[in-house]
Amino acid sequence: MAGIEGFAPNLFVGKTVFVTGGGSGINLGIAKSFARLGAKVAICGRTRERLDGAAKEIEALGAKVFTHVADVRQPQAVQEAIDATRAALGPIHVLVCGAAGNFLCRAEDMSPNGFKTVVDIDLIGSFNASRAAFNQLKETKGIILYISAGMAYMPYAFQVHVGAAKAGIEQLMQNLALEWGKYGIRSCSIVPGPIEGTEGMKRLADPKSLAERLSHIPLSRMGTVDEIGAAAVFLASPMAAYITGAQLIVDGGSGLIGSAFFNVGAEAVLRSGA
Ligand code: NAP
Ligand code: COA
């Protein structure tokens, strides 16, 4: 629960939060942080069973939950999920674009479709959700939170697809802050560092060299999903009412040390054939 104890427990009562890819990991952590502060929560993803499991966890916190199977690459499916959320929970105040795909792959081994798939999920999917939620966010004077990554501003080895997608997300975030500010809509991104217990870490980090890599990070540890949830709650709260177009880096200082330690570990993962 790190981080949200300082927020008023009823901060998001009456508000609806929609999280793409909210069925697991960091995005589920964000959904739960809002639920703990009274929000109604909608999550979408491709897998019914995953959404059902996540819904149980969110409901256990006392929140009203709505789930909808939708692939963010399909604009019509996303629009249906967003419209159905309004019918079930009321208009959306906070849209979290967190759905993403990732795998380690050397650029020379990457197929065009592999590259396109990640750009489609992360970048195009984020636009699809933002566009679909525009009318509701205009009505509520809401906020969009994009879940970015360090790859957006620094090259990481074997992440050419993710770097392109996340850098695009940062530009999308700032463009919408610029264009939709006049409607009262804010737009920000969160850049998580390595977050413990997540699919991203499972896929990208070399378990053998992780401890050494972490020892070089200024705060010397991984972050938690709750710490990313706290950042999301802050940005969506009235405390951040004058913040838009901003990137909030929540990485324990990982971005300050470059990507070299990650790159060495990633090389080892690829060599091991895992
Ligand atoms: P995760 O648990 O795999 O989360 C990704 C979610 O997106 C899953 O619930 C997945 O569910 C959903 N998803 C994937 N493709 C989708 C699609 N086409 N349409 C709709 N939903 C889709 O991974 P995570 O590690 O927590 O990552 C969450 C976010 O944090 C991502 O944006 C990632 O880039 C970012 N991030 C993670 C880390 C880290 O340390 N883990 C660091 C920096 C940034 P289904 O497969 O059921 O659809
Ligand atoms: N290395 C190289 N290429 C890969 C790959 C890997 N590990 N995994 C998938 N690809 C390529 C496939 O070969 C395919 O390209 P091709 O048609 O030229 O062969 C392309 O990517 C699409 O693969 P597919 O399995 O059809 O995609 P999908 O839409 O079913 O799944 C992924 C999307 C690949 C991103 C999948 O890993 C996923 O669903 N990820 C979600 C969870 C996740 O990544 N979480 C971490 C977030 S940080």
PDB file of C-alpha atoms in Angstrom, residues 8-266:
ATOM      1  CA  ALA A   8      -7.855  11.181   1.614  1.00  0.00           C
ATOM      2  CA  PRO A   9      -9.581   7.760   1.599  1.00  0.00           C
ATOM      3  CA  ASN A  10     -12.567   9.181  -0.310  1.00  0.00           C
ATOM      4  CA  LEU A  11     -10.498  11.111  -2.891  1.00  0.00           C
ATOM      5  CA  PHE A  12     -11.962   9.284  -5.874  1.00  0.00           C
ATOM      6  CA  VAL A  13     -15.465   8.516  -4.617  1.00  0.00           C
ATOM      7  CA  GLY A  14     -17.882   9.088  -7.507  1.00  0.00           C
ATOM      8  CA  LYS A  15     -15.070   8.928 -10.092  1.00  0.00           C
ATOM      9  CA  THR A  16     -14.602   6.283 -12.769  1.00  0.00           C
ATOM     10  CA  VAL A  17     -11.151   5.028 -13.771  1.00  0.00           C
ATOM     11  CA  PHE A  18     -10.630   2.983 -16.954  1.00  0.00           C
ATOM     12  CA  VAL A  19      -7.390   0.986 -17.273  1.00  0.00           C
ATOM     13  CA  THR A  20      -6.312  -0.693 -20.507  1.00  0.00           C
ATOM     14  CA  GLY A  21      -4.383  -3.867 -19.771  1.00  0.00           C
ATOM     15  CA  GLY A  22      -5.714  -3.612 -16.209  1.00  0.00           C
ATOM     16  CA  GLY A  23      -5.878  -7.363 -15.679  1.00  0.00           C
ATOM     17  CA  SER A  24      -2.327  -7.763 -14.371  1.00  0.00           C
ATOM     18  CA  GLY A  25       0.916  -6.293 -13.127  1.00  0.00           C
ATOM     19  CA  ILE A  26       1.514  -2.560 -12.889  1.00  0.00           C
ATOM     20  CA  ASN A  27      -1.815  -1.672 -14.480  1.00  0.00           C
ATOM     21  CA  LEU A  28      -3.750  -3.814 -11.999  1.00  0.00           C
ATOM     22  CA  GLY A  29      -1.705  -2.195  -9.223  1.00  0.00           C
ATOM     23  CA  ILE A  30      -2.807   1.216 -10.482  1.00  0.00           C
ATOM     24  CA  ALA A  31      -6.447   0.061 -10.684  1.00  0.00           C
ATOM     25  CA  LYS A  32      -6.255  -1.159  -7.089  1.00  0.00           C
ATOM     26  CA  SER A  33      -4.714   2.083  -5.838  1.00  0.00           C
ATOM     27  CA  PHE A  34      -7.663   4.043  -7.242  1.00  0.00           C
ATOM     28  CA  ALA A  35     -10.109   1.445  -5.884  1.00  0.00           C
ATOM     29  CA  ARG A  36      -8.648   1.857  -2.384  1.00  0.00           C
ATOM     30  CA  LEU A  37      -9.484   5.563  -2.594  1.00  0.00           C
ATOM     31  CA  GLY A  38     -13.119   4.994  -3.559  1.00  0.00           C
ATOM     32  CA  ALA A  39     -13.027   4.953  -7.377  1.00  0.00           C
ATOM     33  CA  LYS A  40     -15.195   2.783  -9.602  1.00  0.00           C
ATOM     34  CA  VAL A  41     -12.840   0.832 -11.831  1.00  0.00           C
ATOM     35  CA  ALA A  42     -13.135  -0.558 -15.363  1.00  0.00           C
ATOM     36  CA  ILE A  43     -10.447  -2.772 -16.873  1.00  0.00           C
ATOM     37  CA  CYS A  44      -9.992  -4.189 -20.355  1.00  0.00           C
ATOM     38  CA  GLY A  45      -7.641  -6.767 -21.836  1.00  0.00           C
ATOM     39  CA  ARG A  46      -7.698  -9.692 -24.230  1.00  0.00           C
ATOM     40  CA  THR A  47      -8.239 -12.480 -21.705  1.00  0.00           C
ATOM     41  CA  ARG A  48     -11.567 -13.046 -19.967  1.00  0.00           C
ATOM     42  CA  GLU A  49     -10.099 -15.248 -17.191  1.00  0.00           C
ATOM     43  CA  ARG A  50      -7.422 -12.682 -16.365  1.00  0.00           C
ATOM     44  CA  LEU A  51      -9.988  -9.887 -16.148  1.00  0.00           C
ATOM     45  CA  ASP A  52     -12.233 -12.006 -13.908  1.00  0.00           C
ATOM     46  CA  GLY A  53      -9.347 -12.737 -11.521  1.00  0.00           C
ATOM     47  CA  ALA A  54      -8.358  -9.074 -11.393  1.00  0.00           C
ATOM     48  CA  ALA A  55     -11.981  -8.001 -10.849  1.00  0.00           C
ATOM     49  CA  LYS A  56     -12.170 -10.208  -7.758  1.00  0.00           C
ATOM     50  CA  GLU A  57      -9.056  -8.532  -6.324  1.00  0.00           C
ATOM     51  CA  ILE A  58     -10.469  -5.065  -6.982  1.00  0.00           C
ATOM     52  CA  GLU A  59     -13.918  -5.959  -5.623  1.00  0.00           C
ATOM     53  CA  ALA A  60     -12.285  -7.253  -2.452  1.00  0.00           C
ATOM     54  CA  LEU A  61     -11.222  -3.644  -1.832  1.00  0.00           C
ATOM     55  CA  GLY A  62     -14.879  -2.613  -1.850  1.00  0.00           C
ATOM     56  CA  ALA A  63     -14.905  -1.045  -5.305  1.00  0.00           C
ATOM     57  CA  LYS A  64     -17.457  -1.378  -8.070  1.00  0.00           C
ATOM     58  CA  VAL A  65     -15.801  -3.044 -11.063  1.00  0.00           C
ATOM     59  CA  PHE A  66     -16.583  -3.428 -14.742  1.00  0.00           C
ATOM     60  CA  THR A  67     -14.633  -5.657 -17.119  1.00  0.00           C
ATOM     61  CA  HIS A  68     -14.709  -5.782 -20.897  1.00  0.00           C
ATOM     62  CA  VAL A  69     -12.679  -7.972 -23.221  1.00  0.00           C
ATOM     63  CA  ALA A  70     -11.081  -5.712 -25.812  1.00  0.00           C
ATOM     64  CA  ASP A  71      -7.866  -5.711 -27.825  1.00  0.00           C
ATOM     65  CA  VAL A  72      -6.599  -2.119 -27.872  1.00  0.00           C
ATOM     66  CA  ARG A  73      -5.452  -2.623 -31.458  1.00  0.00           C
ATOM     67  CA  GLN A  74      -9.098  -2.731 -32.522  1.00  0.00           C
ATOM     68  CA  PRO A  75     -10.602   0.771 -32.344  1.00  0.00           C
ATOM     69  CA  GLN A  76     -14.189  -0.484 -32.471  1.00  0.00           C
ATOM     70  CA  ALA A  77     -13.618  -2.919 -29.601  1.00  0.00           C
ATOM     71  CA  VAL A  78     -12.033  -0.170 -27.499  1.00  0.00           C
ATOM     72  CA  GLN A  79     -14.917   2.206 -28.257  1.00  0.00           C
ATOM     73  CA  GLU A  80     -17.400  -0.464 -27.188  1.00  0.00           C
ATOM     74  CA  ALA A  81     -15.500  -1.013 -23.921  1.00  0.00           C
ATOM     75  CA  ILE A  82     -15.411   2.721 -23.204  1.00  0.00           C
ATOM     76  CA  ASP A  83     -19.100   3.191 -24.040  1.00  0.00           C
ATOM     77  CA  ALA A  84     -20.120   0.157 -21.983  1.00  0.00           C
ATOM     78  CA  THR A  85     -18.104   1.525 -19.041  1.00  0.00           C
ATOM     79  CA  ARG A  86     -20.130   4.721 -19.102  1.00  0.00           C
ATOM     80  CA  ALA A  87     -23.354   2.720 -19.034  1.00  0.00           C
ATOM     81  CA  ALA A  88     -22.111   0.562 -16.146  1.00  0.00           C
ATOM     82  CA  LEU A  89     -20.151   3.034 -13.987  1.00  0.00           C
ATOM     83  CA  GLY A  90     -20.758   6.547 -15.323  1.00  0.00           C
ATOM     84  CA  PRO A  91     -18.440   8.774 -17.356  1.00  0.00           C
ATOM     85  CA  ILE A  92     -14.693   8.201 -17.209  1.00  0.00           C
ATOM     86  CA  HIS A  93     -12.577  10.672 -15.188  1.00  0.00           C
ATOM     87  CA  VAL A  94      -9.233   8.888 -15.475  1.00  0.00           C
ATOM     88  CA  LEU A  95      -8.040   6.897 -18.480  1.00  0.00           C
ATOM     89  CA  VAL A  96      -4.903   4.827 -17.920  1.00  0.00           C
ATOM     90  CA  CYS A  97      -3.278   3.538 -21.131  1.00  0.00           C
ATOM     91  CA  GLY A  98      -1.175   0.665 -19.848  1.00  0.00           C
ATOM     92  CA  ALA A  99      -1.693  -2.211 -22.288  1.00  0.00           C
ATOM     93  CA  ALA A 100       1.640  -3.215 -23.783  1.00  0.00           C
ATOM     94  CA  GLY A 101       3.630  -6.026 -25.287  1.00  0.00           C
ATOM     95  CA  ASN A 102       7.335  -6.655 -24.961  1.00  0.00           C
ATOM     96  CA  PHE A 103      10.000  -9.223 -25.721  1.00  0.00           C
ATOM     97  CA  LEU A 104      13.753  -9.069 -26.149  1.00  0.00           C
ATOM     98  CA  CYS A 105      14.813  -9.325 -29.788  1.00  0.00           C
ATOM     99  CA  ARG A 106      17.897  -8.272 -31.726  1.00  0.00           C
ATOM    100  CA  ALA A 107      16.952  -5.669 -34.338  1.00  0.00           C
ATOM    101  CA  GLU A 108      18.433  -7.860 -37.081  1.00  0.00           C
ATOM    102  CA  ASP A 109      16.219 -10.768 -35.998  1.00  0.00           C
ATOM    103  CA  MET A 110      13.047  -8.692 -35.655  1.00  0.00           C
ATOM    104  CA  SER A 111      10.378  -9.397 -38.233  1.00  0.00           C
ATOM    105  CA  PRO A 112       8.416  -6.428 -39.578  1.00  0.00           C
ATOM    106  CA  ASN A 113       5.343  -7.892 -37.944  1.00  0.00           C
ATOM    107  CA  GLY A 114       7.109  -8.251 -34.591  1.00  0.00           C
ATOM    108  CA  PHE A 115       8.011  -4.551 -34.653  1.00  0.00           C
ATOM    109  CA  LYS A 116       4.540  -3.572 -35.835  1.00  0.00           C
ATOM    110  CA  THR A 117       2.809  -5.685 -33.207  1.00  0.00           C
ATOM    111  CA  VAL A 118       4.397  -3.796 -30.307  1.00  0.00           C
ATOM    112  CA  VAL A 119       3.864  -0.400 -31.925  1.00  0.00           C
ATOM    113  CA  ASP A 120       0.248  -1.380 -32.573  1.00  0.00           C
ATOM    114  CA  ILE A 121      -0.423  -2.416 -28.975  1.00  0.00           C
ATOM    115  CA  ASP A 122       1.522   0.290 -27.132  1.00  0.00           C
ATOM    116  CA  LEU A 123       1.259   3.359 -29.345  1.00  0.00           C
ATOM    117  CA  ILE A 124      -1.728   2.874 -31.644  1.00  0.00           C
ATOM    118  CA  GLY A 125      -3.620   1.184 -28.798  1.00  0.00           C
ATOM    119  CA  SER A 126      -2.985   4.227 -26.588  1.00  0.00           C
ATOM    120  CA  PHE A 127      -4.307   6.549 -29.270  1.00  0.00           C
ATOM    121  CA  ASN A 128      -7.337   4.309 -29.834  1.00  0.00           C
ATOM    122  CA  ALA A 129      -8.247   4.460 -26.142  1.00  0.00           C
ATOM    123  CA  SER A 130      -7.606   8.209 -25.878  1.00  0.00           C
ATOM    124  CA  ARG A 131      -9.706   8.941 -28.942  1.00  0.00           C
ATOM    125  CA  ALA A 132     -12.516   6.655 -27.783  1.00  0.00           C
ATOM    126  CA  ALA A 133     -12.623   8.289 -24.325  1.00  0.00           C
ATOM    127  CA  PHE A 134     -12.391  11.891 -25.570  1.00  0.00           C
ATOM    128  CA  ASN A 135     -16.084  12.775 -25.216  1.00  0.00           C
ATOM    129  CA  GLN A 136     -16.313  11.370 -21.700  1.00  0.00           C
ATOM    130  CA  LEU A 137     -13.049  13.026 -20.596  1.00  0.00           C
ATOM    131  CA  LYS A 138     -14.248  16.345 -22.021  1.00  0.00           C
ATOM    132  CA  GLU A 139     -17.422  16.015 -19.989  1.00  0.00           C
ATOM    133  CA  THR A 140     -15.581  15.170 -16.737  1.00  0.00           C
ATOM    134  CA  LYS A 141     -12.506  17.376 -17.383  1.00  0.00           C
ATOM    135  CA  GLY A 142     -10.538  14.218 -16.869  1.00  0.00           C
ATOM    136  CA  ILE A 143      -6.972  13.034 -17.275  1.00  0.00           C
ATOM    137  CA  ILE A 144      -5.133  10.510 -19.441  1.00  0.00           C
ATOM    138  CA  LEU A 145      -2.174   8.698 -17.898  1.00  0.00           C
ATOM    139  CA  TYR A 146       0.145   6.850 -20.257  1.00  0.00           C
ATOM    140  CA  ILE A 147       2.390   4.103 -18.907  1.00  0.00           C
ATOM    141  CA  SER A 148       5.673   4.746 -20.634  1.00  0.00           C
ATOM    142  CA  ALA A 149       9.144   3.278 -20.022  1.00  0.00           C
ATOM    143  CA  GLY A 150      12.774   4.340 -19.882  1.00  0.00           C
ATOM    144  CA  MET A 151      13.114   3.099 -23.469  1.00  0.00           C
ATOM    145  CA  ALA A 152      11.203   6.224 -24.502  1.00  0.00           C
ATOM    146  CA  TYR A 153      14.168   8.480 -23.849  1.00  0.00           C
ATOM    147  CA  MET A 154      17.210   6.195 -23.849  1.00  0.00           C
ATOM    148  CA  PRO A 155      18.108   3.304 -26.167  1.00  0.00           C
ATOM    149  CA  TYR A 156      18.022  -0.131 -24.510  1.00  0.00           C
ATOM    150  CA  ALA A 157      19.459  -3.106 -26.377  1.00  0.00           C
ATOM    151  CA  PHE A 158      16.992  -5.445 -28.106  1.00  0.00           C
ATOM    152  CA  GLN A 159      14.168  -2.981 -27.456  1.00  0.00           C
ATOM    153  CA  VAL A 160      14.020  -1.194 -30.824  1.00  0.00           C
ATOM    154  CA  HIS A 161      10.280  -1.839 -31.114  1.00  0.00           C
ATOM    155  CA  VAL A 162       9.531  -0.745 -27.547  1.00  0.00           C
ATOM    156  CA  GLY A 163      11.739   2.344 -27.807  1.00  0.00           C
ATOM    157  CA  ALA A 164       9.892   3.473 -30.919  1.00  0.00           C
ATOM    158  CA  ALA A 165       6.497   2.770 -29.374  1.00  0.00           C
ATOM    159  CA  LYS A 166       7.127   4.401 -26.005  1.00  0.00           C
ATOM    160  CA  ALA A 167       8.836   7.461 -27.535  1.00  0.00           C
ATOM    161  CA  GLY A 168       5.717   7.811 -29.683  1.00  0.00           C
ATOM    162  CA  ILE A 169       3.568   7.603 -26.570  1.00  0.00           C
ATOM    163  CA  GLU A 170       5.464  10.528 -25.013  1.00  0.00           C
ATOM    164  CA  GLN A 171       4.801  12.648 -28.094  1.00  0.00           C
ATOM    165  CA  LEU A 172       1.149  11.563 -28.157  1.00  0.00           C
ATOM    166  CA  MET A 173       0.900  12.538 -24.486  1.00  0.00           C
ATOM    167  CA  GLN A 174       2.279  16.026 -25.089  1.00  0.00           C
ATOM    168  CA  ASN A 175       0.265  16.622 -28.244  1.00  0.00           C
ATOM    169  CA  LEU A 176      -2.967  15.797 -26.479  1.00  0.00           C
ATOM    170  CA  ALA A 177      -1.978  17.969 -23.500  1.00  0.00           C
ATOM    171  CA  LEU A 178      -1.516  20.799 -25.986  1.00  0.00           C
ATOM    172  CA  GLU A 179      -4.697  20.232 -27.976  1.00  0.00           C
ATOM    173  CA  TRP A 180      -7.108  19.051 -25.278  1.00  0.00           C
ATOM    174  CA  GLY A 181      -6.072  21.367 -22.458  1.00  0.00           C
ATOM    175  CA  LYS A 182      -8.725  23.805 -23.623  1.00  0.00           C
ATOM    176  CA  TYR A 183     -11.365  21.173 -22.829  1.00  0.00           C
ATOM    177  CA  GLY A 184      -9.995  20.772 -19.311  1.00  0.00           C
ATOM    178  CA  ILE A 185      -8.407  17.416 -20.187  1.00  0.00           C
ATOM    179  CA  ARG A 186      -4.928  16.796 -18.746  1.00  0.00           C
ATOM    180  CA  SER A 187      -2.475  14.311 -20.218  1.00  0.00           C
ATOM    181  CA  CYS A 188       0.646  12.940 -18.480  1.00  0.00           C
ATOM    182  CA  SER A 189       2.898   9.918 -18.555  1.00  0.00           C
ATOM    183  CA  ILE A 190       4.483   7.762 -15.876  1.00  0.00           C
ATOM    184  CA  VAL A 191       7.866   6.152 -16.525  1.00  0.00           C
ATOM    185  CA  PRO A 192       8.270   3.156 -14.232  1.00  0.00           C
ATOM    186  CA  GLY A 193      11.706   1.733 -13.555  1.00  0.00           C
ATOM    187  CA  PRO A 194      12.180  -1.988 -12.909  1.00  0.00           C
ATOM    188  CA  ILE A 195       9.106  -3.105 -10.946  1.00  0.00           C
ATOM    189  CA  GLU A 196       9.274  -6.266  -8.895  1.00  0.00           C
ATOM    190  CA  GLY A 197       7.097  -9.287  -9.593  1.00  0.00           C
ATOM    191  CA  THR A 198       5.968  -8.136 -13.040  1.00  0.00           C
ATOM    192  CA  GLU A 199       5.753  -9.777 -16.440  1.00  0.00           C
ATOM    193  CA  GLY A 200       8.038  -7.075 -17.823  1.00  0.00           C
ATOM    194  CA  MET A 201      10.811  -8.005 -15.403  1.00  0.00           C
ATOM    195  CA  LYS A 202      10.284 -11.698 -16.114  1.00  0.00           C
ATOM    196  CA  ARG A 203      10.716 -11.107 -19.818  1.00  0.00           C
ATOM    197  CA  LEU A 204      13.546  -8.578 -19.809  1.00  0.00           C
ATOM    198  CA  ALA A 205      15.787  -9.004 -16.793  1.00  0.00           C
ATOM    199  CA  ASP A 206      18.586 -11.510 -16.401  1.00  0.00           C
ATOM    200  CA  PRO A 207      18.009 -13.057 -12.962  1.00  0.00           C
ATOM    201  CA  LYS A 208      21.720 -13.834 -12.643  1.00  0.00           C
ATOM    202  CA  SER A 209      22.932 -10.243 -13.006  1.00  0.00           C
ATOM    203  CA  LEU A 210      19.872  -8.477 -11.572  1.00  0.00           C
ATOM    204  CA  ALA A 211      21.368  -7.940  -8.117  1.00  0.00           C
ATOM    205  CA  GLU A 212      24.417  -6.240  -9.592  1.00  0.00           C
ATOM    206  CA  ARG A 213      22.286  -4.052 -11.844  1.00  0.00           C
ATOM    207  CA  LEU A 214      20.125  -3.020  -8.901  1.00  0.00           C
ATOM    208  CA  SER A 215      23.205  -2.151  -6.857  1.00  0.00           C
ATOM    209  CA  HIS A 216      24.022   0.554  -9.435  1.00  0.00           C
ATOM    210  CA  ILE A 217      20.555   2.121  -9.296  1.00  0.00           C
ATOM    211  CA  PRO A 218      20.637   5.131  -6.937  1.00  0.00           C
ATOM    212  CA  LEU A 219      17.875   3.712  -4.699  1.00  0.00           C
ATOM    213  CA  SER A 220      19.413   0.202  -5.008  1.00  0.00           C
ATOM    214  CA  ARG A 221      16.174  -1.716  -5.417  1.00  0.00           C
ATOM    215  CA  MET A 222      13.232  -2.441  -7.680  1.00  0.00           C
ATOM    216  CA  GLY A 223      10.042  -0.438  -7.348  1.00  0.00           C
ATOM    217  CA  THR A 224       6.630  -1.818  -6.449  1.00  0.00           C
ATOM    218  CA  VAL A 225       3.327  -1.718  -8.296  1.00  0.00           C
ATOM    219  CA  ASP A 226       1.920   0.280  -5.387  1.00  0.00           C
ATOM    220  CA  GLU A 227       4.565   2.971  -5.879  1.00  0.00           C
ATOM    221  CA  ILE A 228       3.444   3.345  -9.492  1.00  0.00           C
ATOM    222  CA  GLY A 229      -0.163   3.371  -8.271  1.00  0.00           C
ATOM    223  CA  ALA A 230       0.658   6.213  -5.883  1.00  0.00           C
ATOM    224  CA  ALA A 231       2.159   8.251  -8.729  1.00  0.00           C
ATOM    225  CA  ALA A 232      -0.984   7.699 -10.804  1.00  0.00           C
ATOM    226  CA  VAL A 233      -3.225   8.714  -7.916  1.00  0.00           C
ATOM    227  CA  PHE A 234      -1.183  11.890  -7.369  1.00  0.00           C
ATOM    228  CA  LEU A 235      -1.321  12.913 -11.034  1.00  0.00           C
ATOM    229  CA  ALA A 236      -5.079  12.319 -11.192  1.00  0.00           C
ATOM    230  CA  SER A 237      -5.731  14.184  -7.919  1.00  0.00           C
ATOM    231  CA  PRO A 238      -6.566  17.875  -7.435  1.00  0.00           C
ATOM    232  CA  MET A 239      -3.002  18.272  -6.099  1.00  0.00           C
ATOM    233  CA  ALA A 240      -1.806  17.957  -9.707  1.00  0.00           C
ATOM    234  CA  ALA A 241      -4.528  20.175 -11.219  1.00  0.00           C
ATOM    235  CA  TYR A 242      -1.982  22.428 -12.979  1.00  0.00           C
ATOM    236  CA  ILE A 243       0.203  19.565 -14.230  1.00  0.00           C
ATOM    237  CA  THR A 244      -0.222  18.514 -17.843  1.00  0.00           C
ATOM    238  CA  GLY A 245       2.109  17.432 -20.617  1.00  0.00           C
ATOM    239  CA  ALA A 246       4.463  16.114 -17.937  1.00  0.00           C
ATOM    240  CA  GLN A 247       6.444  12.930 -17.676  1.00  0.00           C
ATOM    241  CA  LEU A 248       6.732  11.614 -14.106  1.00  0.00           C
ATOM    242  CA  ILE A 249       9.737   9.317 -13.757  1.00  0.00           C
ATOM    243  CA  VAL A 250       9.249   6.768 -10.968  1.00  0.00           C
ATOM    244  CA  ASP A 251      12.353   4.658 -11.317  1.00  0.00           C
ATOM    245  CA  GLY A 252      14.516   5.011  -8.214  1.00  0.00           C
ATOM    246  CA  GLY A 253      17.030   6.858 -10.374  1.00  0.00           C
ATOM    247  CA  SER A 254      17.470   3.991 -12.877  1.00  0.00           C
ATOM    248  CA  GLY A 255      17.418   6.395 -15.799  1.00  0.00           C
ATOM    249  CA  LEU A 256      20.448   8.223 -14.410  1.00  0.00           C
ATOM    250  CA  ILE A 257      22.822   5.310 -14.873  1.00  0.00           C
ATOM    251  CA  GLY A 258      22.205   4.573 -18.540  1.00  0.00           C
ATOM    252  CA  SER A 259      21.199   1.263 -20.046  1.00  0.00           C
ATOM    253  CA  ALA A 260      24.573  -0.539 -20.019  1.00  0.00           C
ATOM    254  CA  PHE A 261      23.814  -2.854 -17.084  1.00  0.00           C
ATOM    255  CA  PHE A 262      20.440  -3.754 -18.602  1.00  0.00           C
ATOM    256  CA  ASN A 263      22.084  -4.387 -21.977  1.00  0.00           C
ATOM    257  CA  VAL A 264      24.623  -6.830 -20.579  1.00  0.00           C
ATOM    258  CA  GLY A 265      21.863  -8.766 -18.807  1.00  0.00           C
ATOM    259  CA  ALA A 266      19.652  -8.742 -21.900  1.00  0.00           C
TER     260      ALA A 266
END
